[in-house]
Tab-separated table of N, CA and C in Angstrom:
chain	number	residue	atom	x	y	z
A	1	UNK	N	-72.470	-26.871	-43.598
A	1	UNK	CA	-72.767	-26.305	-44.446
A	1	UNK	C	-72.518	-26.421	-45.954
A	2	UNK	N	-73.160	-26.366	-47.002
A	2	UNK	CA	-72.894	-26.218	-48.102
A	2	UNK	C	-72.478	-24.908	-48.694
A	3	UNK	N	-71.626	-24.818	-49.841
A	3	UNK	CA	-71.142	-23.582	-50.384
A	3	UNK	C	-72.266	-22.788	-50.692
A	4	UNK	N	-73.456	-23.220	-51.567
A	4	UNK	CA	-74.491	-22.559	-51.572
A	4	UNK	C	-74.979	-21.712	-50.400
A	5	UNK	N	-75.416	-22.474	-49.142
A	5	UNK	CA	-75.882	-21.841	-48.147
A	5	UNK	C	-74.611	-20.775	-47.739
A	6	UNK	N	-73.795	-20.950	-47.811
A	6	UNK	CA	-72.668	-20.061	-46.735
A	6	UNK	C	-72.802	-18.591	-47.836
A	7	UNK	N	-72.588	-19.113	-49.274
A	7	UNK	CA	-72.637	-18.166	-50.051
A	7	UNK	C	-74.046	-17.119	-49.862
A	8	UNK	N	-75.214	-17.748	-50.026
A	8	UNK	CA	-76.390	-17.161	-49.867
A	8	UNK	C	-76.346	-16.318	-48.259
A	9	UNK	N	-75.896	-16.901	-47.094
A	9	UNK	CA	-75.698	-16.352	-45.759
A	9	UNK	C	-74.878	-14.949	-46.115
A	10	UNK	N	-73.870	-15.217	-46.537
A	10	UNK	CA	-73.003	-13.972	-46.778
A	10	UNK	C	-73.490	-12.741	-47.255
A	11	UNK	N	-74.130	-13.411	-48.758
A	11	UNK	CA	-75.062	-12.336	-49.550
A	11	UNK	C	-75.952	-11.633	-48.767
A	12	UNK	N	-76.743	-12.552	-47.771
A	12	UNK	CA	-77.904	-11.791	-47.183
A	12	UNK	C	-77.352	-10.786	-45.761
A	13	UNK	N	-76.493	-11.298	-45.311
A	13	UNK	CA	-75.933	-10.198	-44.195
A	13	UNK	C	-75.441	-8.903	-44.896
A	14	UNK	N	-74.416	-8.993	-45.790
A	14	UNK	CA	-74.407	-7.990	-46.559
A	14	UNK	C	-75.431	-7.025	-47.144
A	15	UNK	N	-76.478	-7.576	-47.655
A	15	UNK	CA	-77.305	-6.933	-48.076
A	15	UNK	C	-78.161	-6.266	-46.670
A	16	UNK	N	-78.396	-7.087	-45.971
A	16	UNK	CA	-79.066	-6.340	-44.761
A	16	UNK	C	-78.180	-5.083	-44.117
A	17	UNK	N	-76.808	-5.365	-43.851
A	17	UNK	CA	-76.214	-4.228	-43.541
A	17	UNK	C	-76.424	-3.086	-44.549
A	18	UNK	N	-76.575	-3.341	-45.750
A	18	UNK	CA	-76.570	-2.344	-46.876
A	18	UNK	C	-77.823	-1.565	-46.932
A	19	UNK	N	-78.875	-2.213	-46.599
A	19	UNK	CA	-80.554	-2.215	-46.263
A	19	UNK	C	-80.251	-1.044	-45.014
A	20	UNK	N	-79.774	-1.269	-44.236
A	20	UNK	CA	-79.946	-0.548	-42.930
A	20	UNK	C	-79.091	0.520	-43.043
A	21	UNK	N	-78.010	0.646	-44.084
A	21	UNK	CA	-76.878	1.919	-44.321
A	21	UNK	C	-77.982	2.683	-45.183
A	22	UNK	N	-78.701	2.306	-46.098
A	22	UNK	CA	-79.477	3.208	-47.033
A	22	UNK	C	-80.742	3.516	-46.350
A	23	UNK	N	-81.311	2.933	-45.516
A	23	UNK	CA	-82.630	3.024	-44.719
A	23	UNK	C	-82.486	4.075	-43.788
A	24	UNK	N	-81.364	3.600	-43.030
A	24	UNK	CA	-81.228	4.589	-41.843
A	24	UNK	C	-79.695	5.089	-41.709
A	25	UNK	N	-79.230	6.075	-42.798
A	25	UNK	CA	-77.771	6.439	-42.500
A	25	UNK	C	-77.192	6.674	-41.456
A	26	UNK	N	-77.858	7.592	-40.636
A	26	UNK	CA	-77.297	8.148	-39.328
A	26	UNK	C	-77.151	6.859	-38.513
A	27	UNK	N	-77.884	5.851	-38.486
A	27	UNK	CA	-77.735	4.774	-37.613
A	27	UNK	C	-76.736	4.174	-37.565
A	28	UNK	N	-76.205	3.569	-39.426
A	28	UNK	CA	-74.897	2.879	-39.685
A	28	UNK	C	-73.693	3.792	-39.481
A	29	UNK	N	-73.897	5.222	-39.578
A	29	UNK	CA	-72.620	6.468	-39.640
A	29	UNK	C	-72.138	6.233	-38.003
A	30	UNK	N	-73.299	6.215	-37.328
A	30	UNK	CA	-72.902	6.382	-35.744
A	30	UNK	C	-72.117	4.996	-35.516
A	31	UNK	N	-72.689	3.805	-35.866
A	31	UNK	CA	-72.337	2.514	-35.699
A	31	UNK	C	-70.734	2.299	-36.074
A	32	UNK	N	-70.200	2.754	-37.340
A	32	UNK	CA	-69.143	2.795	-37.842
A	32	UNK	C	-68.254	3.760	-37.030
A	33	UNK	N	-68.462	4.839	-36.636
A	33	UNK	CA	-67.689	5.800	-35.996
A	33	UNK	C	-67.749	5.286	-34.495
A	34	UNK	N	-68.330	4.495	-34.097
A	34	UNK	CA	-68.056	4.213	-32.708
A	34	UNK	C	-67.264	2.895	-32.641
A	35	UNK	N	-67.584	2.181	-33.614
A	35	UNK	CA	-66.944	0.748	-33.769
A	35	UNK	C	-65.501	0.523	-33.248
A	36	UNK	N	-64.701	1.244	-33.562
A	36	UNK	CA	-63.188	1.025	-33.680
A	36	UNK	C	-62.796	0.841	-31.948
A	37	UNK	N	-63.173	1.929	-31.256
A	37	UNK	CA	-63.195	2.072	-30.006
A	37	UNK	C	-64.134	1.231	-28.938
A	38	UNK	N	-65.099	0.582	-29.591
A	38	UNK	CA	-66.096	-0.263	-28.603
A	38	UNK	C	-65.412	-1.210	-27.794
A	39	UNK	N	-65.377	-0.992	-26.574
A	39	UNK	CA	-64.922	-2.100	-25.659
A	39	UNK	C	-65.712	-3.609	-25.646
A	40	UNK	N	-66.873	-3.261	-25.961
A	40	UNK	CA	-67.892	-4.695	-25.907
A	40	UNK	C	-67.798	-5.298	-27.431
A	41	UNK	N	-67.847	-4.572	-28.059
A	41	UNK	CA	-67.489	-5.198	-29.701
A	41	UNK	C	-65.831	-5.822	-29.566
A	42	UNK	N	-65.086	-5.192	-29.086
A	42	UNK	CA	-63.626	-5.855	-28.983
A	42	UNK	C	-63.526	-7.135	-27.959
A	43	UNK	N	-64.354	-7.114	-27.129
A	43	UNK	CA	-64.231	-8.194	-26.268
A	43	UNK	C	-64.948	-9.253	-27.020
A	44	UNK	N	-66.501	-9.233	-27.604
A	44	UNK	CA	-66.956	-10.261	-28.193
A	44	UNK	C	-66.266	-10.766	-29.342
A	45	UNK	N	-65.414	-9.695	-30.463
A	45	UNK	CA	-64.877	-10.331	-31.199
A	45	UNK	C	-63.436	-11.186	-31.099
A	46	UNK	N	-62.950	-10.625	-29.753
A	46	UNK	CA	-61.762	-11.441	-29.379
A	46	UNK	C	-62.112	-12.969	-29.192
A	47	UNK	N	-63.249	-12.723	-27.967
A	47	UNK	CA	-64.043	-14.265	-27.731
A	47	UNK	C	-63.875	-15.069	-29.061
A	48	UNK	N	-64.794	-14.569	-29.827
A	48	UNK	CA	-64.928	-15.519	-31.197
A	48	UNK	C	-63.618	-15.752	-31.692
A	49	UNK	N	-62.737	-15.000	-31.758
A	49	UNK	CA	-61.555	-15.111	-32.402
A	49	UNK	C	-60.746	-16.329	-31.608
A	50	UNK	N	-60.859	-16.173	-30.125
A	50	UNK	CA	-60.179	-17.476	-29.304
A	50	UNK	C	-60.692	-18.788	-29.841
A	51	UNK	N	-62.057	-18.862	-29.878
A	51	UNK	CA	-62.848	-20.126	-30.113
A	51	UNK	C	-62.358	-20.473	-31.580
A	52	UNK	N	-62.403	-19.834	-32.520
A	52	UNK	CA	-62.167	-20.229	-33.650
A	52	UNK	C	-61.137	-20.355	-33.869
A	53	UNK	N	-59.793	-19.882	-33.141
A	53	UNK	CA	-58.288	-20.131	-33.243
A	53	UNK	C	-58.062	-21.507	-32.661
A	54	UNK	N	-58.829	-21.882	-31.522
A	54	UNK	CA	-58.906	-22.998	-30.626
A	54	UNK	C	-59.218	-24.254	-31.694
A	55	UNK	N	-60.646	-23.679	-32.226
A	55	UNK	CA	-61.293	-25.189	-33.390
A	55	UNK	C	-60.261	-25.132	-34.331
A	56	UNK	N	-59.403	-24.146	-35.024
A	56	UNK	CA	-58.549	-24.388	-36.063
A	56	UNK	C	-57.405	-25.122	-35.509
A	57	UNK	N	-56.750	-25.027	-34.481
A	57	UNK	CA	-55.683	-25.373	-34.098
A	57	UNK	C	-55.786	-27.016	-33.432
A	58	UNK	N	-57.247	-27.416	-32.927
A	58	UNK	CA	-57.840	-28.432	-32.667
A	58	UNK	C	-57.677	-29.566	-33.860
A	59	UNK	N	-58.352	-28.854	-35.001
A	59	UNK	CA	-58.444	-29.713	-36.378
A	59	UNK	C	-56.782	-29.789	-36.903
A	60	UNK	N	-55.871	-29.151	-36.450
A	60	UNK	CA	-54.510	-29.085	-37.279
A	60	UNK	C	-53.581	-30.077	-36.808
A	61	UNK	N	-53.233	-30.811	-37.951
A	61	UNK	CA	-52.062	-32.145	-37.448
A	61	UNK	C	-51.100	-31.459	-37.048
A	62	UNK	N	-50.527	-31.754	-36.123
A	62	UNK	CA	-49.601	-31.262	-35.127
A	62	UNK	C	-48.192	-32.077	-35.018
A	63	UNK	N	-48.323	-33.235	-35.978
A	63	UNK	CA	-47.367	-34.250	-35.822
A	63	UNK	C	-47.049	-34.874	-34.517
A	64	UNK	N	-45.945	-34.862	-33.872
A	64	UNK	CA	-45.558	-35.112	-32.555
A	64	UNK	C	-46.097	-34.428	-31.711
A	65	UNK	N	-46.806	-33.184	-31.532
A	65	UNK	CA	-47.444	-32.446	-30.397
A	65	UNK	C	-48.998	-32.712	-30.427
A	66	UNK	N	-49.374	-33.699	-31.313
A	66	UNK	CA	-50.769	-34.112	-31.198
A	66	UNK	C	-51.122	-34.291	-29.792
A	67	UNK	N	-50.202	-34.824	-29.013
A	67	UNK	CA	-50.479	-35.703	-27.428
A	67	UNK	C	-50.635	-34.380	-26.541
A	68	UNK	N	-50.580	-33.115	-27.070
A	68	UNK	CA	-50.750	-31.807	-26.339
A	68	UNK	C	-52.032	-31.084	-26.643
A	69	UNK	N	-52.496	-31.589	-27.524
A	69	UNK	CA	-54.133	-30.797	-28.061
A	69	UNK	C	-54.790	-30.697	-26.912
A	70	UNK	N	-54.995	-31.379	-25.872
A	70	UNK	CA	-55.680	-30.907	-24.895
A	70	UNK	C	-55.657	-29.948	-24.147
A	71	UNK	N	-54.229	-29.524	-24.012
A	71	UNK	CA	-53.923	-28.007	-23.530
A	71	UNK	C	-54.450	-26.882	-24.419
A	72	UNK	N	-55.037	-27.242	-25.373
A	72	UNK	CA	-55.807	-26.078	-26.308
A	72	UNK	C	-57.205	-25.794	-25.543
A	73	UNK	N	-57.776	-26.535	-24.717
A	73	UNK	CA	-59.061	-25.903	-24.316
A	73	UNK	C	-58.645	-25.379	-22.714
A	74	UNK	N	-57.267	-25.106	-22.527
A	74	UNK	CA	-56.988	-24.442	-21.459
A	74	UNK	C	-56.140	-23.031	-21.953
A	75	UNK	N	-55.268	-23.198	-23.087
A	75	UNK	CA	-54.787	-21.916	-23.343
A	75	UNK	C	-55.932	-21.103	-24.182
A	76	UNK	N	-56.713	-21.390	-24.664
A	76	UNK	CA	-57.575	-20.668	-25.359
A	76	UNK	C	-58.527	-19.659	-24.328
A	77	UNK	N	-59.034	-19.872	-23.417
A	77	UNK	CA	-59.581	-18.970	-22.301
A	77	UNK	C	-58.125	-18.265	-21.398
A	78	UNK	N	-57.234	-18.465	-21.644
A	78	UNK	CA	-56.075	-17.815	-20.816
A	78	UNK	C	-55.664	-16.646	-22.054
A	79	UNK	N	-55.751	-17.181	-23.094
A	79	UNK	CA	-55.322	-16.281	-24.208
A	79	UNK	C	-56.361	-15.083	-24.302
A	80	UNK	N	-57.653	-15.296	-24.046
A	80	UNK	CA	-58.992	-14.569	-24.175
A	80	UNK	C	-58.735	-13.798	-22.936
A	81	UNK	N	-58.396	-13.760	-21.738
A	81	UNK	CA	-58.280	-13.397	-20.502
A	81	UNK	C	-57.248	-12.477	-20.690
A	82	UNK	N	-55.885	-12.861	-21.170
A	82	UNK	CA	-54.588	-11.991	-21.618
A	82	UNK	C	-55.141	-10.922	-22.388
A	83	UNK	N	-55.724	-11.201	-23.727
A	83	UNK	CA	-56.102	-10.097	-24.580
A	83	UNK	C	-56.741	-9.197	-23.819
A	84	UNK	N	-57.851	-9.446	-23.309
A	84	UNK	CA	-58.949	-8.194	-22.540
A	84	UNK	C	-57.976	-7.500	-21.469
A	85	UNK	N	-57.016	-8.140	-20.628
A	85	UNK	CA	-56.594	-7.192	-19.675
A	85	UNK	C	-55.360	-6.652	-19.987
A	86	UNK	N	-54.321	-7.650	-20.761
A	86	UNK	CA	-53.121	-7.035	-20.437
A	86	UNK	C	-53.091	-5.856	-22.044
A	87	UNK	N	-53.750	-6.301	-22.974
A	87	UNK	CA	-53.350	-5.381	-24.354
A	87	UNK	C	-54.078	-4.262	-23.989
A	88	UNK	N	-53.274	-3.054	-23.876
A	88	UNK	CA	-53.864	-1.646	-23.989
A	88	UNK	C	-54.673	-1.073	-24.934
A	89	UNK	N	-54.550	-1.494	-26.312
A	89	UNK	CA	-54.886	-1.270	-27.470
A	89	UNK	C	-55.927	-2.478	-28.035
A	90	UNK	N	-56.729	-3.019	-27.014
A	90	UNK	CA	-57.563	-4.154	-27.919
A	90	UNK	C	-58.733	-3.246	-28.490
A	91	UNK	N	-58.407	-3.039	-29.720
A	91	UNK	CA	-59.583	-2.355	-30.467
A	91	UNK	C	-60.213	-3.237	-31.050
A	92	UNK	N	-61.799	-2.932	-31.134
A	92	UNK	CA	-62.697	-3.759	-31.771
A	92	UNK	C	-62.167	-3.876	-33.456
A	93	UNK	N	-61.422	-2.817	-34.129
A	93	UNK	CA	-61.112	-3.014	-35.501
A	93	UNK	C	-59.947	-4.104	-35.393
A	94	UNK	N	-59.030	-4.229	-34.518
A	94	UNK	CA	-58.318	-4.880	-34.500
A	94	UNK	C	-58.737	-6.567	-34.298
A	95	UNK	N	-59.477	-6.916	-33.581
A	95	UNK	CA	-60.376	-7.924	-33.114
A	95	UNK	C	-60.894	-8.390	-34.635
A	96	UNK	N	-61.622	-7.667	-35.317
A	96	UNK	CA	-62.212	-7.717	-36.628
A	96	UNK	C	-61.412	-8.255	-37.377
A	97	UNK	N	-60.033	-7.660	-37.699
A	97	UNK	CA	-59.118	-8.232	-38.292
A	97	UNK	C	-58.790	-9.838	-38.107
A	98	UNK	N	-58.647	-10.079	-36.941
A	98	UNK	CA	-58.085	-11.314	-36.518
A	98	UNK	C	-59.709	-12.377	-36.945
A	99	UNK	N	-60.850	-11.779	-36.579
A	99	UNK	CA	-61.738	-12.568	-37.065
A	99	UNK	C	-61.908	-12.897	-38.660
A	100	UNK	N	-61.676	-11.670	-39.361
A	100	UNK	CA	-61.866	-12.104	-40.869
A	100	UNK	C	-60.321	-12.942	-41.398
A	101	UNK	N	-59.408	-13.163	-40.735
A	101	UNK	CA	-58.296	-14.094	-41.066
A	101	UNK	C	-59.088	-15.460	-40.782
A	102	UNK	N	-59.305	-15.534	-39.282
A	102	UNK	CA	-59.758	-16.877	-38.926
A	102	UNK	C	-60.964	-17.646	-39.812
A	103	UNK	N	-62.061	-16.631	-40.021
A	103	UNK	CA	-63.029	-17.143	-40.861
A	103	UNK	C	-62.799	-17.726	-42.322
A	104	UNK	N	-61.948	-16.767	-42.878
A	104	UNK	CA	-61.511	-17.097	-44.399
A	104	UNK	C	-60.661	-18.546	-44.564
A	105	UNK	N	-60.456	-19.397	-43.574
A	105	UNK	CA	-59.843	-20.386	-43.466
A	105	UNK	C	-60.914	-21.421	-43.778
A	106	UNK	N	-61.844	-21.563	-43.173
A	106	UNK	CA	-63.178	-23.004	-43.466
A	106	UNK	C	-63.747	-22.281	-44.619
A	107	UNK	N	-63.766	-20.885	-44.917
A	107	UNK	CA	-64.673	-20.716	-46.071
A	107	UNK	C	-63.586	-20.725	-47.338
A	108	UNK	N	-62.423	-20.823	-47.594
A	108	UNK	CA	-61.537	-21.490	-48.427
A	108	UNK	C	-61.824	-22.894	-48.578
A	109	UNK	N	-61.445	-23.719	-47.545
A	109	UNK	CA	-61.727	-25.262	-47.680
A	109	UNK	C	-63.021	-25.391	-48.050
A	110	UNK	N	-64.173	-24.919	-47.786
A	110	UNK	CA	-65.167	-25.302	-48.177
A	110	UNK	C	-65.432	-25.051	-49.583
A	111	UNK	N	-65.084	-24.088	-49.962
A	111	UNK	CA	-65.216	-23.377	-51.359
A	111	UNK	C	-64.234	-24.472	-52.428
A	112	UNK	N	-62.890	-24.476	-51.985
A	112	UNK	CA	-62.013	-25.516	-52.779
A	112	UNK	C	-62.543	-27.090	-52.798
A	113	UNK	N	-62.820	-27.552	-51.687
A	113	UNK	CA	-63.244	-28.988	-51.706
A	113	UNK	C	-64.785	-29.228	-52.284
A	114	UNK	N	-65.495	-28.308	-52.437
A	114	UNK	CA	-66.676	-28.374	-52.915
A	114	UNK	C	-66.565	-28.974	-54.584
A	115	UNK	N	-65.717	-28.640	-54.997
A	115	UNK	CA	-65.274	-28.979	-56.836
A	115	UNK	C	-66.652	-28.319	-57.602
A	116	UNK	N	-67.202	-27.218	-56.979
A	116	UNK	CA	-68.134	-26.354	-57.575
A	116	UNK	C	-67.625	-25.439	-58.727
A	117	UNK	N	-68.317	-25.100	-59.671
A	117	UNK	CA	-68.036	-24.213	-60.740
A	117	UNK	C	-67.533	-22.592	-60.261
A	118	UNK	N	-66.971	-22.036	-60.489
A	118	UNK	CA	-66.727	-20.515	-59.984
A	118	UNK	C	-66.449	-20.723	-58.520
A	119	UNK	N	-65.832	-21.720	-57.842
A	119	UNK	CA	-65.821	-21.527	-56.416
A	119	UNK	C	-64.540	-20.585	-56.467
A	120	UNK	N	-63.810	-20.273	-57.027
A	120	UNK	CA	-62.828	-19.114	-57.238
A	120	UNK	C	-63.161	-17.905	-56.748
A	121	UNK	N	-64.406	-17.766	-56.952
A	121	UNK	CA	-65.054	-16.054	-56.718
A	121	UNK	C	-65.126	-16.225	-54.951
A	122	UNK	N	-65.492	-17.140	-54.368
A	122	UNK	CA	-65.731	-17.442	-52.871
A	122	UNK	C	-64.265	-17.389	-52.273
A	123	UNK	N	-63.482	-18.084	-53.109
A	123	UNK	CA	-62.030	-17.981	-52.609
A	123	UNK	C	-61.357	-16.784	-52.833
A	124	UNK	N	-61.752	-16.149	-53.796
A	124	UNK	CA	-61.181	-14.294	-53.654
A	124	UNK	C	-61.809	-13.740	-52.776
A	125	UNK	N	-63.031	-14.087	-52.197
A	125	UNK	CA	-63.481	-13.119	-51.218
A	125	UNK	C	-62.740	-13.281	-49.879
A	126	UNK	N	-62.578	-14.768	-49.938
A	126	UNK	CA	-61.890	-15.024	-48.332
A	126	UNK	C	-60.621	-14.422	-48.522
A	127	UNK	N	-59.794	-14.729	-49.519
A	127	UNK	CA	-58.346	-14.061	-49.834
A	127	UNK	C	-58.533	-12.629	-49.309
A	128	UNK	N	-59.267	-11.875	-49.929
A	128	UNK	CA	-59.492	-10.429	-49.337
A	128	UNK	C	-59.818	-10.066	-48.312
A	129	UNK	N	-60.745	-11.083	-47.721
A	129	UNK	CA	-60.752	-11.035	-45.941
A	129	UNK	C	-59.575	-10.966	-45.456
A	130	UNK	N	-58.629	-11.959	-45.891
A	130	UNK	CA	-57.427	-12.158	-45.107
A	130	UNK	C	-56.463	-10.781	-45.022
A	131	UNK	N	-56.458	-10.400	-46.432
A	131	UNK	CA	-55.741	-8.982	-46.657
A	131	UNK	C	-56.187	-8.196	-45.966
A	132	UNK	N	-57.316	-7.805	-45.674
A	132	UNK	CA	-57.975	-6.834	-45.128
A	132	UNK	C	-57.681	-7.105	-43.447
A	133	UNK	N	-57.917	-8.522	-43.080
A	133	UNK	CA	-57.829	-8.608	-41.903
A	133	UNK	C	-56.448	-8.478	-41.290
A	134	UNK	N	-55.250	-8.724	-42.357
A	134	UNK	CA	-54.115	-8.438	-41.939
A	134	UNK	C	-53.665	-6.754	-41.584
A	135	UNK	N	-54.328	-6.248	-42.570
A	135	UNK	CA	-54.189	-4.751	-42.339
A	135	UNK	C	-54.666	-4.380	-40.845
A	136	UNK	N	-56.042	-4.775	-40.564
A	136	UNK	CA	-56.771	-4.515	-39.542
A	136	UNK	C	-55.814	-4.839	-38.137
A	137	UNK	N	-55.485	-6.088	-38.022
A	137	UNK	CA	-54.439	-6.537	-37.285
A	137	UNK	C	-53.376	-5.668	-37.234
A	138	UNK	N	-52.679	-5.451	-38.035
A	138	UNK	CA	-51.123	-4.192	-37.876
A	138	UNK	C	-51.505	-3.018	-37.482
A	139	UNK	N	-52.525	-2.601	-38.296
A	139	UNK	CA	-52.861	-0.981	-38.465
A	139	UNK	C	-54.243	-0.812	-37.973
A	140	UNK	N	-54.841	-1.073	-37.090
A	140	UNK	CA	-56.241	-0.763	-36.597
A	140	UNK	C	-56.571	0.672	-36.928
A	141	UNK	N	-55.993	1.360	-37.104
A	141	UNK	CA	-56.434	3.054	-37.302
A	141	UNK	C	-56.746	3.212	-38.958
A	142	UNK	N	-56.443	2.099	-39.661
A	142	UNK	CA	-56.871	2.006	-41.135
A	142	UNK	C	-58.060	1.944	-41.386
A	143	UNK	N	-59.051	1.063	-40.289
A	143	UNK	CA	-60.656	1.163	-40.073
A	143	UNK	C	-61.038	2.709	-40.240
A	144	UNK	N	-60.557	3.263	-39.336
A	144	UNK	CA	-60.930	4.854	-39.555
A	144	UNK	C	-60.808	5.329	-40.438
A	145	UNK	N	-59.520	5.511	-41.177
A	145	UNK	CA	-59.216	6.136	-42.384
A	145	UNK	C	-59.960	5.847	-43.592
A	146	UNK	N	-60.075	4.487	-43.656
A	146	UNK	CA	-61.008	3.805	-44.758
A	146	UNK	C	-62.522	4.332	-44.692
A	147	UNK	N	-63.175	4.424	-43.479
A	147	UNK	CA	-64.126	4.608	-43.268
A	147	UNK	C	-64.473	6.321	-43.299
A	148	UNK	N	-63.367	7.140	-43.021
A	148	UNK	CA	-63.702	8.269	-42.948
A	148	UNK	C	-63.881	8.952	-44.752
A	149	UNK	N	-63.048	8.470	-45.429
A	149	UNK	CA	-63.712	8.604	-46.925
A	149	UNK	C	-64.828	8.253	-47.191
A	150	UNK	N	-65.490	7.065	-46.719
A	150	UNK	CA	-66.664	6.722	-47.026
A	150	UNK	C	-67.698	7.391	-46.393
A	151	UNK	N	-67.620	7.964	-45.300
A	151	UNK	CA	-68.621	9.027	-44.493
A	151	UNK	C	-68.392	10.269	-44.539
A	152	UNK	N	-67.160	10.876	-45.210
A	152	UNK	CA	-67.130	12.314	-45.746
A	152	UNK	C	-68.126	12.631	-46.695
A	153	UNK	N	-68.211	12.181	-47.875
A	153	UNK	CA	-68.979	12.308	-48.843
A	153	UNK	C	-70.281	11.729	-48.894
A	154	UNK	N	-71.407	12.312	-48.930
A	154	UNK	CA	-72.580	11.915	-49.075
A	154	UNK	C	-72.850	10.691	-50.300
A	155	UNK	N	-72.505	11.225	-51.371
A	155	UNK	CA	-72.644	10.597	-52.882
A	155	UNK	C	-71.696	9.294	-52.562
A	156	UNK	N	-70.291	9.496	-52.045
A	156	UNK	CA	-69.447	8.215	-52.078
A	156	UNK	C	-69.980	7.069	-51.110
A	157	UNK	N	-70.783	7.858	-50.038
A	157	UNK	CA	-71.310	6.715	-48.818
A	157	UNK	C	-72.646	5.863	-49.676
A	158	UNK	N	-73.498	6.661	-50.386
A	158	UNK	CA	-74.405	6.119	-51.019
A	158	UNK	C	-73.952	5.129	-52.245
A	159	UNK	N	-72.921	5.682	-52.809
A	159	UNK	CA	-72.580	4.937	-54.043
A	159	UNK	C	-71.828	3.317	-53.702
A	160	UNK	N	-71.102	3.282	-52.381
A	160	UNK	CA	-70.695	2.388	-51.667
A	160	UNK	C	-71.749	1.259	-51.157
A	161	UNK	N	-72.726	1.886	-50.826
A	161	UNK	CA	-74.017	1.071	-50.293
A	161	UNK	C	-74.277	0.309	-51.797
A	162	UNK	N	-74.430	0.990	-52.683
A	162	UNK	CA	-75.461	0.413	-53.927
A	162	UNK	C	-74.472	-0.594	-54.482
A	163	UNK	N	-72.786	-0.439	-54.484
A	163	UNK	CA	-72.044	-1.321	-54.955
A	163	UNK	C	-72.305	-2.690	-53.845
A	164	UNK	N	-72.454	-2.316	-52.651
A	164	UNK	CA	-72.353	-3.658	-51.744
A	164	UNK	C	-73.926	-4.120	-51.800
A	165	UNK	N	-75.051	-3.525	-52.246
A	165	UNK	CA	-76.501	-4.374	-52.335
A	165	UNK	C	-76.022	-4.979	-53.616
A	166	UNK	N	-75.398	-4.452	-54.802
A	166	UNK	CA	-75.354	-5.244	-55.936
A	166	UNK	C	-74.190	-6.558	-55.802
A	167	UNK	N	-73.236	-6.280	-54.862
A	167	UNK	CA	-72.350	-7.550	-55.090
A	167	UNK	C	-73.239	-8.591	-53.970
A	168	UNK	N	-73.710	-7.819	-53.249
A	168	UNK	CA	-74.649	-8.903	-52.036
A	168	UNK	C	-75.942	-9.730	-52.719
A	169	UNK	N	-76.331	-9.051	-53.951
A	169	UNK	CA	-77.400	-9.845	-54.983
A	169	UNK	C	-76.722	-10.445	-55.708
A	170	UNK	N	-75.588	-10.476	-56.205
A	170	UNK	CA	-74.543	-11.381	-56.886
A	170	UNK	C	-74.240	-12.585	-56.278
A	171	UNK	N	-74.014	-12.477	-55.024
A	171	UNK	CA	-73.473	-13.341	-54.062
A	171	UNK	C	-74.853	-14.567	-53.837
A	172	UNK	N	-75.862	-14.164	-53.476
A	172	UNK	CA	-77.215	-14.698	-53.515
A	172	UNK	C	-77.605	-15.288	-54.625
A	173	UNK	N	-77.632	-14.700	-56.097
A	173	UNK	CA	-77.722	-15.396	-57.012
A	173	UNK	C	-76.505	-16.522	-57.303
A	174	UNK	N	-75.514	-16.081	-57.152
A	174	UNK	CA	-74.337	-17.231	-57.197
A	174	UNK	C	-74.864	-18.506	-56.351
A	175	UNK	N	-75.082	-18.293	-55.136
A	175	UNK	CA	-75.338	-19.504	-54.374
A	175	UNK	C	-76.562	-20.160	-54.509
A	176	UNK	N	-77.489	-19.601	-55.297
A	176	UNK	CA	-79.067	-20.017	-55.612
A	176	UNK	C	-78.748	-21.055	-56.926
A	177	UNK	N	-78.017	-20.201	-57.746
A	177	UNK	CA	-78.117	-20.663	-59.253
A	177	UNK	C	-76.973	-21.493	-59.589
A	178	UNK	N	-75.828	-21.306	-59.065
A	178	UNK	CA	-74.714	-21.937	-59.577
A	178	UNK	C	-74.310	-22.956	-58.551
A	179	UNK	N	-74.216	-22.875	-57.247
A	179	UNK	CA	-73.768	-23.613	-56.267
A	179	UNK	C	-74.675	-24.485	-55.838
C-alpha cells in the first residue's frame, strides 16, 4: 500500500469511529466501558499481535540465527495459546497496546521510505501509538482511567470526538492532496 492509501484509511477509520460516537453516544460509551475486560476482544487482538510479531520476526535479519526462522511458525501459535491460557490478566487493553506497538513498525517504515513531503506527520502518529501502546502493555488500567475522564463529562466527550473528526479529516486531506 502507498502512504496515501494508508493515511486515508487511518483517517476514514477514525472518522467512522467518531461518527458512531457522535450519532450513537450510548453505543460507543458502552463499548468503551466493556472493552478492557472483553475476553473476545483480548483473544482477537492477541491473535493479531502474534501474527504481526511473527511477520516482523520473519522479516528481521537475525544474523547467524537466520537458519532457525522456520521455528517462528511453530512458536507464534504456541505463544498465542500460552497468552490466552496462562495469562490471568490478558486484558483487551493490554493486547491493544501490543497491537499499537506492532502496527507502528511497518507504518514508520512506509512513511520514512516513501520520501514524500511531511512524512514526519505519519511518523509522529506511529511513535505516539508506540508510547500509548507501551503504556497499555505496562498499565492496562490506564485505558479505563483515561476514558473515565472523557466519558464523565458530556462536553469533554463531544469535544474529544470533534477533535477526532478534525484530525481524521486532516489525515484524509493529507493522504489525498499531499501524499
